[in-house]
Amino acid sequence: MRIAGFVRGGRALAPLIAVLVELGVIYGGGASPAAVAYGYSAAALFPVLAWLTKLLLDTEPDVQRRLARLSVGPAREATGGLLAALVVALVVGAAAMAAPWLFHGIDPNKELASGMLLGVLAHLLAVPPAVAVGALASRAVTGSVRLGVTVLITAAVLVVVLGLSSSWAPWLVPPVMATARELADALPPTGSGVPPAGTIVLLVAWATAWCAVAFAGYGWLRRRRS
Amino acid sequence: MRFEGVWFRYARRAAWTLRDIGAAVEPGATVVVLGRNGAGKSTLLQLAAGVLRPVRGRVSDRPAIVGWVPERFPADQPFTAGDYLRRMALVRGVTDPHAADRWIERLLLTEHAATRLGDLSKGTAQKVGLAQALLLPPGLLVLDEPWEGLDAVARTLIPEIVAEVTHAGGIVLVSDHRGEITALPGAIHWTVSEHGLQPSPEKTPEGEVIVELAVRRSEATQAVAELRAAGHRVLRVKDPDADVRGAPVIAEPGRDPRARADRKPR
């Protein structure tokens, strides 16, 4: 019901245009190895997916959200919203992975197979934290448009600023920038094309732990703001 | 269902909307919640339904299936009335595939089923709100100002539906600031005010009938006094112009002037 309302309401249009523009900028400059291109496209997608999530969760009027909560219970209502946002974000993520082939943005002669797999990983590492940020910025949690937008923009800026290699507290944000960097650093001639297994495990564990905290915070705030 | 020392406020530093509410409702009962605007009727109903959670205290023994008709139906959704009700039936896990269509027909919504929610009149949207609350037979039906915007035909449906829910053992809570309580003669009345909840546990006697009269404004006070003197109960006095003039025609002796503003002397 949420996805149908979201799509029919036409509110998805603005962030989707932003995705297109972003991808056009990223891939417009010529072909690069898949791992590098996808690493940065996942990072660029992060704020847009968070925005999409906020829009999707905010589409439903507050009273309708309360009706839904009464119908299915608070836990299922909250999880339902997150799952709907996750589905939308995964679809957009998949479309973003297909897009560079239209723009000829990927060099098929350089580490293509491993680059594709690493690209999927980079997008999978970006989607759940983006959904978590969007959910934390949604009206059901923030209660006001101003606070919601502030949360969204602050999170998007912090992901970049604290994600830089010189960051003093990279663990405060999800490893979106870190993943993009590791994928680029692993390319030959400096690397084998694939980051070391230990690095991949660390990135996955980092993203999982960050999401666990963020989603737990979302659940707690939703329960408090009944 | 019981309210056990329920306190509620909308924000941490805000004034309490409801203080120390204690009350119980038996299965099969209808409760009409009265009170002036802003007294907390809607808040009390939302606490009863489980839409709001008490800041202190609790609401216990709430029936499992709750139907809530909000004061204003959220019409800002990109669905037609029929589509919305069928989707809500799915969300609510209604197994009967015709439940939505049955309520569309019963609430005279058939000709509006293909209309978008945002294009419905206030009364028709209110009926969609009523239908979604009844898709599953509710153990607790909470109606927040259900008469608002309804036409004469639809108004008669409310007492009918209330009676069906209570006969099945359900509880019905209704808020009312328009003095439509006469339509529910067997109901218990609760009055919400800044002092809390004043339940009047005695039901309206079943053997009574309701007679509506019109009297000249200048003689209204005297007519009410004479009717009371003759042993009749005056349920309400309604002055069509009072909303404009902002003052009730009749002052109920010995009552708080703020309570008089409701124009519902009993």
Coordinates of C-alpha atoms in Angstrom, one line a residue:
Chain A
M1 CA 0.0 0.0 0.0
R2 CA 2.9 2.3 0.8
I3 CA 4.8 1.6 -2.4
A4 CA 1.6 2.0 -4.4
G5 CA 0.8 5.3 -2.7
F6 CA 4.4 6.5 -3.2
V7 CA 4.6 5.6 -6.9
R8 CA 1.1 7.0 -7.7
G9 CA 1.7 10.1 -5.7
G10 CA 4.5 11.1 -8.0
R11 CA 6.8 12.2 -5.2
A12 CA 9.5 9.8 -6.3
L13 CA 10.2 11.9 -9.4
A14 CA 12.5 14.5 -7.9
P15 CA 15.0 12.0 -6.3
L16 CA 14.9 9.8 -9.4
I17 CA 15.9 12.8 -11.6
A18 CA 18.7 13.5 -9.1
V19 CA 19.9 9.9 -9.6
L20 CA 19.9 10.3 -13.3
V21 CA 21.9 13.6 -13.1
E22 CA 24.4 12.1 -10.7
L23 CA 24.9 9.0 -12.8
G24 CA 25.3 11.2 -15.9
V25 CA 28.0 13.2 -14.2
I26 CA 29.8 10.1 -12.9
Y27 CA 29.8 8.2 -16.1
G28 CA 29.9 11.1 -18.5
G29 CA 33.7 11.5 -18.2
G30 CA 34.6 8.3 -20.0
A31 CA 35.0 4.6 -19.2
S32 CA 36.6 3.4 -15.9
P33 CA 37.0 0.0 -14.3
A34 CA 33.8 -1.5 -13.0
A35 CA 34.9 -1.6 -9.3
V36 CA 35.9 2.1 -9.3
A37 CA 32.7 3.3 -11.1
Y38 CA 30.4 1.2 -8.9
G39 CA 32.2 2.2 -5.7
Y40 CA 31.6 5.9 -6.4
S41 CA 28.1 5.4 -7.8
A42 CA 27.1 3.6 -4.6
A43 CA 28.5 6.5 -2.5
A44 CA 26.8 9.1 -4.7
L45 CA 23.5 7.1 -4.5
F46 CA 23.6 7.1 -0.7
P47 CA 22.0 10.5 0.0
V48 CA 19.4 10.1 -2.8
L49 CA 18.3 6.7 -1.4
A50 CA 18.0 8.2 2.1
W51 CA 15.9 11.0 0.5
L52 CA 13.7 8.5 -1.3
T53 CA 13.2 6.6 1.9
K54 CA 12.2 9.7 3.8
L55 CA 9.8 10.6 1.0
L56 CA 8.3 7.1 0.9
L57 CA 7.7 7.0 4.6
D58 CA 6.3 10.6 4.6
T59 CA 3.9 9.9 1.8
E60 CA 1.4 8.3 4.2
P61 CA -0.6 10.9 6.2
D62 CA 0.0 10.7 9.9
V63 CA -3.5 9.5 10.6
Q64 CA -3.2 6.8 8.0
R65 CA 0.0 5.6 9.6
R66 CA -1.9 5.4 12.9
L67 CA -4.7 3.5 11.2
A68 CA -2.1 1.1 9.8
R69 CA -0.5 0.7 13.2
L70 CA -3.8 -0.1 14.7
S71 CA -4.5 -2.7 12.0
V72 CA -1.2 -4.6 12.0
G73 CA 0.5 -3.6 15.3
P74 CA 3.3 -1.1 15.9
A75 CA 6.2 -3.5 15.1
R76 CA 4.7 -4.7 11.8
E77 CA 3.8 -1.2 10.7
A78 CA 7.3 0.1 11.3
T79 CA 9.0 -2.9 9.7
G80 CA 6.6 -2.8 6.8
G81 CA 7.6 0.8 6.0
L82 CA 11.3 -0.1 6.2
L83 CA 10.8 -3.1 3.9
A84 CA 8.9 -1.0 1.4
A85 CA 11.8 1.5 1.5
L86 CA 14.3 -1.3 1.1
V87 CA 12.6 -2.7 -1.9
V88 CA 12.4 0.7 -3.6
A89 CA 16.1 1.4 -2.7
L90 CA 17.2 -2.0 -4.1
V91 CA 15.3 -1.4 -7.3
V92 CA 16.9 2.0 -7.7
G93 CA 20.3 0.5 -6.8
A94 CA 19.9 -2.2 -9.5
A95 CA 18.9 0.4 -12.0
A96 CA 21.9 2.5 -11.1
M97 CA 24.1 -0.6 -11.7
A98 CA 22.6 -1.0 -15.2
A99 CA 22.9 2.7 -16.1
P100 CA 26.7 2.9 -16.8
W101 CA 26.2 0.4 -19.7
L102 CA 23.9 3.0 -21.3
F103 CA 26.5 5.7 -20.8
H104 CA 29.4 3.5 -21.8
G105 CA 30.8 4.4 -18.4
I106 CA 32.5 1.0 -17.7
D107 CA 35.6 -0.3 -19.3
P108 CA 34.8 -4.0 -20.1
N109 CA 38.5 -4.9 -20.5
K110 CA 39.5 -4.1 -16.9
E111 CA 38.7 -6.6 -14.2
L112 CA 35.0 -6.8 -15.3
A113 CA 33.8 -9.9 -13.4
S114 CA 35.3 -9.1 -10.1
G115 CA 34.4 -5.4 -10.6
M116 CA 30.7 -6.3 -11.1
L117 CA 30.6 -8.5 -7.9
L118 CA 32.4 -5.7 -5.9
G119 CA 29.9 -3.2 -7.4
V120 CA 27.0 -5.3 -6.1
L121 CA 28.7 -5.5 -2.7
A122 CA 29.2 -1.7 -2.7
H123 CA 25.5 -1.1 -3.4
L124 CA 24.4 -3.6 -0.9
L125 CA 26.6 -1.9 1.7
A126 CA 25.1 1.5 0.8
V127 CA 21.4 0.6 0.6
P128 CA 20.5 -0.5 4.2
P129 CA 22.3 2.5 5.9
A130 CA 20.7 4.9 3.4
V131 CA 17.3 3.4 4.3
A132 CA 18.1 3.8 8.0
V133 CA 19.1 7.5 7.6
G134 CA 15.9 8.2 5.6
A135 CA 13.9 6.4 8.3
L136 CA 15.5 8.4 11.1
A137 CA 14.7 11.6 9.1
S138 CA 11.1 10.6 8.5
R139 CA 8.2 12.6 9.9
A140 CA 7.1 9.8 12.2
V141 CA 10.4 10.2 14.1
T142 CA 11.3 13.9 13.7
G143 CA 7.8 15.3 13.9
S144 CA 8.6 18.3 11.8
V145 CA 9.7 19.0 8.3
R146 CA 12.6 21.3 9.4
L147 CA 14.1 18.7 11.7
G148 CA 13.6 16.0 9.2
V149 CA 15.4 17.9 6.4
T150 CA 18.1 18.9 8.9
V151 CA 18.7 15.2 9.9
L152 CA 18.8 14.1 6.3
I153 CA 21.2 16.8 5.1
T154 CA 23.5 16.5 8.2
A155 CA 23.7 12.7 7.7
A156 CA 24.5 13.1 4.0
V157 CA 27.3 15.6 4.7
L158 CA 28.7 13.6 7.6
V159 CA 28.8 10.4 5.5
V160 CA 31.2 12.2 3.1
V161 CA 33.1 14.4 5.6
L162 CA 33.7 11.6 8.2
G163 CA 34.1 9.1 5.5
L164 CA 37.3 10.8 4.1
S165 CA 40.6 9.0 4.6
S166 CA 41.7 11.7 7.1
S167 CA 38.6 11.3 9.2
W168 CA 39.0 11.3 13.0
A169 CA 35.8 9.2 13.6
P170 CA 35.0 7.2 10.4
W171 CA 33.1 4.6 12.4
L172 CA 30.4 7.2 13.2
V173 CA 29.1 6.9 9.7
P174 CA 28.4 3.8 7.5
P175 CA 31.4 2.7 5.4
V176 CA 30.1 4.1 2.1
M177 CA 33.2 6.3 1.3
A178 CA 35.5 3.7 2.8
T179 CA 34.1 1.0 0.5
A180 CA 34.5 3.2 -2.6
R181 CA 38.1 3.9 -1.6
E182 CA 39.0 0.3 -0.9
L183 CA 37.6 -0.8 -4.3
A184 CA 39.7 1.9 -6.1
D185 CA 42.8 1.2 -4.1
A186 CA 42.7 -2.6 -4.9
L187 CA 43.0 -2.1 -8.6
P188 CA 46.2 -3.1 -10.4
P189 CA 49.0 -2.2 -10.5
T190 CA 48.9 -1.5 -6.7
G191 CA 46.4 -4.4 -5.9
S192 CA 45.1 -7.6 -7.3
G193 CA 41.7 -6.1 -8.4
V194 CA 39.9 -7.4 -5.3
P195 CA 40.4 -6.0 -1.8
P196 CA 41.8 -8.5 0.8
A197 CA 39.2 -10.8 2.3
G198 CA 39.9 -9.2 5.7
T199 CA 39.0 -5.8 4.4
I200 CA 35.7 -7.0 2.9
V201 CA 34.7 -8.7 6.1
L202 CA 35.5 -5.6 8.1
L203 CA 33.4 -3.4 5.7
V204 CA 30.5 -5.8 5.9
A205 CA 30.7 -6.0 9.7
W206 CA 31.0 -2.2 10.0
A207 CA 28.0 -1.6 7.8
T208 CA 26.0 -4.3 9.7
A209 CA 26.8 -3.0 13.1
W210 CA 26.0 0.6 12.0
C211 CA 22.7 -0.5 10.6
A212 CA 21.9 -2.5 13.7
V213 CA 22.4 0.6 15.9
A214 CA 20.5 2.9 13.5
F215 CA 17.5 0.6 13.0
A216 CA 17.4 -0.1 16.8
G217 CA 17.3 3.7 17.3
Y218 CA 14.5 4.0 14.8
G219 CA 12.5 1.3 16.5
W220 CA 13.1 3.0 19.9
L221 CA 12.1 6.5 18.6
R222 CA 9.0 5.1 16.9
R223 CA 7.9 3.4 20.1
R224 CA 8.5 6.6 22.1
R225 CA 6.6 8.9 19.7
S226 CA 3.5 6.8 19.5
Chain B
M1 CA -11.7 -2.4 29.3
R2 CA -10.3 -0.1 32.0
F3 CA -8.4 3.2 32.1
E4 CA -6.1 2.9 35.1
G5 CA -4.7 6.2 36.3
V6 CA -4.1 7.4 32.7
W7 CA -2.1 10.7 32.3
F8 CA -1.4 12.1 28.9
R9 CA 0.4 15.1 27.4
Y10 CA 1.6 15.6 23.8
A11 CA 5.1 16.8 24.6
R12 CA 7.5 16.5 27.6
R13 CA 7.0 20.1 28.8
A14 CA 3.5 20.5 27.6
A15 CA 0.5 20.9 30.0
W16 CA -1.3 17.6 30.8
T17 CA -4.2 17.1 28.4
L18 CA -5.6 14.3 30.5
R19 CA -4.9 13.7 34.2
D20 CA -5.4 10.6 36.2
I21 CA -8.3 9.2 34.2
G22 CA -9.8 6.1 35.8
A23 CA -12.8 4.4 34.3
A24 CA -14.1 1.0 33.2
V25 CA -16.4 -0.1 30.3
E26 CA -18.1 -3.4 30.2
P27 CA -18.5 -5.4 27.0
G28 CA -21.6 -4.4 25.1
A29 CA -21.6 -0.9 26.4
T30 CA -21.8 2.3 24.5
V31 CA -20.0 5.3 26.0
V32 CA -20.6 8.9 24.7
V33 CA -17.7 11.1 25.5
L34 CA -18.8 14.7 26.0
G35 CA -16.8 17.9 26.6
R36 CA -16.0 21.3 25.2
N37 CA -13.6 21.8 22.3
G38 CA -10.1 21.0 23.4
A39 CA -11.1 19.2 26.5
G40 CA -9.4 16.0 25.4
K41 CA -12.2 14.0 24.0
S42 CA -10.3 13.0 20.9
T43 CA -7.2 12.3 23.0
L44 CA -9.2 10.0 25.3
L45 CA -10.6 8.2 22.4
Q46 CA -7.1 7.7 20.8
L47 CA -5.8 6.4 24.1
A48 CA -8.8 4.0 24.3
A49 CA -8.1 2.8 20.7
G50 CA -4.4 2.4 21.4
V51 CA -3.4 5.0 18.8
L52 CA -1.8 7.0 21.6
R53 CA 0.0 5.5 24.6
P54 CA -0.5 6.9 28.1
V55 CA 2.5 8.8 29.5
R56 CA 1.5 7.4 32.9
G57 CA -0.9 4.6 33.8
R58 CA -2.4 2.2 31.3
V59 CA -5.4 1.0 29.4
S60 CA -6.0 -2.6 30.1
D61 CA -8.2 -5.4 28.7
R62 CA -8.6 -3.7 25.3
P63 CA -10.4 -6.0 22.8
A64 CA -8.1 -7.5 20.2
I65 CA -9.8 -6.0 17.2
V66 CA -10.1 -2.2 17.3
G67 CA -11.9 -0.1 14.7
W68 CA -11.0 3.6 14.9
V69 CA -12.8 6.3 12.9
P70 CA -10.6 9.4 13.2
E71 CA -12.1 12.8 13.5
R72 CA -10.8 13.7 10.0
F73 CA -10.3 11.0 7.5
P74 CA -6.8 11.2 5.9
A75 CA -8.1 11.9 2.3
D76 CA -4.7 13.0 1.0
Q77 CA -3.9 9.6 -0.5
P78 CA -3.7 8.6 -4.2
F79 CA -6.3 5.9 -4.1
T80 CA -10.0 5.7 -5.0
A81 CA -12.4 5.0 -2.2
G82 CA -13.0 1.4 -3.4
D83 CA -9.3 0.8 -3.9
Y84 CA -8.4 2.2 -0.5
L85 CA -11.0 0.0 1.3
R86 CA -9.9 -3.1 -0.6
R87 CA -6.3 -2.4 0.3
M88 CA -7.1 -1.8 3.9
A89 CA -9.0 -5.1 4.0
L90 CA -5.8 -6.8 2.8
V91 CA -3.7 -4.9 5.3
R92 CA -6.1 -5.9 8.1
G93 CA -6.0 -9.5 7.0
V94 CA -9.7 -9.7 6.2
T95 CA -10.4 -13.1 4.7
D96 CA -13.8 -12.3 3.3
P97 CA -13.1 -11.0 -0.2
H98 CA -16.4 -9.1 -0.3
A99 CA -16.1 -7.3 3.0
A100 CA -15.0 -4.0 1.5
D101 CA -17.7 -4.1 -1.2
R102 CA -20.4 -5.0 1.4
W103 CA -19.5 -1.9 3.4
I104 CA -19.3 0.2 0.3
E105 CA -22.9 -0.8 -0.5
R106 CA -24.2 -0.5 3.0
L107 CA -22.7 3.0 3.6
L108 CA -24.1 4.2 0.2
L109 CA -20.6 4.6 -1.2
T110 CA -21.2 2.6 -4.4
E111 CA -21.4 5.7 -6.7
H112 CA -18.2 7.1 -5.1
A113 CA -16.1 3.9 -5.1
A114 CA -14.2 5.0 -8.2
T115 CA -13.7 8.6 -7.0
R116 CA -10.3 9.5 -5.6
L117 CA -10.2 10.1 -1.9
G118 CA -9.1 13.7 -2.3
D119 CA -12.1 14.5 -4.4
L120 CA -14.7 13.1 -2.0
S121 CA -16.9 15.5 0.0
K122 CA -16.2 15.6 3.8
G123 CA -19.2 13.5 4.7
T124 CA -18.4 10.8 2.0
A125 CA -14.7 10.7 3.2
Q126 CA -16.0 10.2 6.7
K127 CA -18.1 7.2 5.5
V128 CA -14.9 5.7 4.0
G129 CA -13.3 6.2 7.4
L130 CA -16.2 4.4 9.0
A131 CA -16.1 1.6 6.5
Q132 CA -12.4 0.9 7.1
A133 CA -13.0 0.6 10.8
L134 CA -15.7 -2.0 10.3
L135 CA -13.9 -4.3 7.8
L136 CA -13.3 -6.7 10.6
P137 CA -16.1 -6.9 13.3
P138 CA -14.6 -4.7 16.0
G139 CA -14.4 -5.7 19.7
L140 CA -13.9 -2.0 20.3
L141 CA -15.3 0.7 17.9
V142 CA -14.0 4.2 18.5
L143 CA -15.9 6.9 16.7
D144 CA -14.5 10.4 16.9
E145 CA -17.3 12.9 16.0
P146 CA -18.8 10.4 13.5
W147 CA -21.8 12.6 12.7
E148 CA -19.6 15.4 11.4
G149 CA -20.4 16.1 7.8
L150 CA -22.8 13.2 7.3
D151 CA -26.1 13.7 5.6
A152 CA -29.5 12.8 7.1
V153 CA -29.6 9.2 5.7
A154 CA -26.0 8.4 6.8
R155 CA -26.7 9.8 10.3
T156 CA -29.3 7.1 10.9
L157 CA -26.7 4.5 10.0
I158 CA -24.5 5.3 13.0
P159 CA -26.9 4.2 15.7
E160 CA -27.7 1.1 13.7
I161 CA -24.0 0.2 13.4
V162 CA -23.4 1.0 17.1
A163 CA -26.2 -1.3 18.1
E164 CA -24.8 -4.1 15.9
V165 CA -21.4 -3.9 17.5
T166 CA -22.7 -3.8 21.1
H167 CA -25.1 -6.6 20.5
A168 CA -22.2 -8.7 19.4
G169 CA -20.5 -7.9 22.7
G170 CA -18.3 -5.1 21.5
I171 CA -17.7 -1.8 23.2
V172 CA -18.4 1.5 21.4
L173 CA -16.9 4.8 22.4
V174 CA -18.3 7.9 20.6
S175 CA -17.3 11.5 21.0
D176 CA -19.8 14.2 20.3
H177 CA -19.9 17.9 20.5
R178 CA -22.9 18.5 18.4
G179 CA -25.4 17.0 20.8
E180 CA -26.3 14.0 18.7
I181 CA -26.2 11.8 21.8
T182 CA -30.0 11.6 21.7
A183 CA -29.5 9.1 18.9
L184 CA -27.9 6.7 21.3
P185 CA -30.4 6.5 24.1
G186 CA -28.9 3.6 26.0
A187 CA -25.4 5.1 26.2
I188 CA -23.3 5.9 29.3
H189 CA -22.1 9.5 29.3
W190 CA -18.6 10.6 30.3
T191 CA -17.7 14.3 30.4
V192 CA -14.1 15.2 29.9
S193 CA -12.9 18.5 31.4
E194 CA -9.7 20.0 32.9
H195 CA -10.8 18.3 36.1
G196 CA -10.6 14.8 34.5
L197 CA -13.3 12.5 33.6
Q198 CA -16.8 12.6 35.2
P199 CA -18.6 9.4 34.4
S200 CA -22.3 9.4 34.8
P201 CA -22.8 5.7 35.3
E202 CA -26.5 5.6 35.0
K203 CA -27.8 4.7 31.6
T204 CA -30.7 6.6 30.0
P205 CA -33.7 4.6 31.1
E206 CA -34.8 2.2 28.3
G207 CA -38.5 3.1 28.6
E208 CA -38.1 6.7 27.6
V209 CA -38.8 8.3 24.2
I210 CA -37.2 11.4 22.8
V211 CA -39.4 14.3 21.8
E212 CA -37.9 17.1 19.9
L213 CA -39.6 20.5 20.2
A214 CA -39.0 24.0 18.9
V215 CA -39.8 26.9 21.2
R216 CA -39.5 30.7 20.8
R217 CA -36.1 31.9 21.9
S218 CA -37.6 34.3 24.4
E219 CA -39.5 31.5 26.0
A220 CA -36.8 28.9 26.0
T221 CA -35.7 29.3 29.6
Q222 CA -39.2 29.1 30.8
A223 CA -40.1 26.1 28.7
V224 CA -37.1 24.2 29.9
A225 CA -37.9 25.0 33.5
E226 CA -41.5 23.9 33.1
L227 CA -40.5 20.7 31.4
R228 CA -38.1 19.9 34.3
A229 CA -40.8 20.8 36.8
A230 CA -43.1 18.3 35.1
G231 CA -40.4 15.6 35.7
H232 CA -39.1 15.4 32.2
R233 CA -35.3 15.3 31.4
V234 CA -34.1 18.0 29.0
L235 CA -31.3 16.4 27.1
R236 CA -30.1 19.4 25.1
V237 CA -31.0 22.9 24.0
K238 CA -29.8 23.8 20.6
D239 CA -29.9 27.4 19.3
P240 CA -29.0 27.5 15.5
D241 CA -27.7 31.1 15.9
A242 CA -25.7 30.4 19.1
D243 CA -22.6 29.4 17.2
V244 CA -22.5 32.9 15.7
R245 CA -23.5 34.7 18.9
G246 CA -21.1 32.6 21.0
A247 CA -23.4 32.3 24.0
P248 CA -25.9 29.6 25.0
V249 CA -29.5 30.5 25.3
I250 CA -30.0 28.7 28.5
A251 CA -27.9 28.8 31.6
E252 CA -28.0 25.5 33.5
P253 CA -28.4 26.4 37.2
G254 CA -25.5 25.5 39.4
R255 CA -23.1 24.5 36.7
D256 CA -19.6 25.6 35.8
P257 CA -20.0 28.4 33.1
R258 CA -17.4 26.6 30.9
A259 CA -19.5 23.5 30.9
R260 CA -22.5 25.6 29.8
A261 CA -20.7 26.6 26.7
D262 CA -21.3 23.1 25.5
R263 CA -25.0 23.8 25.3
K264 CA -25.7 20.3 26.5
P265 CA -27.7 20.7 29.7
R266 CA -29.1 17.4 30.9

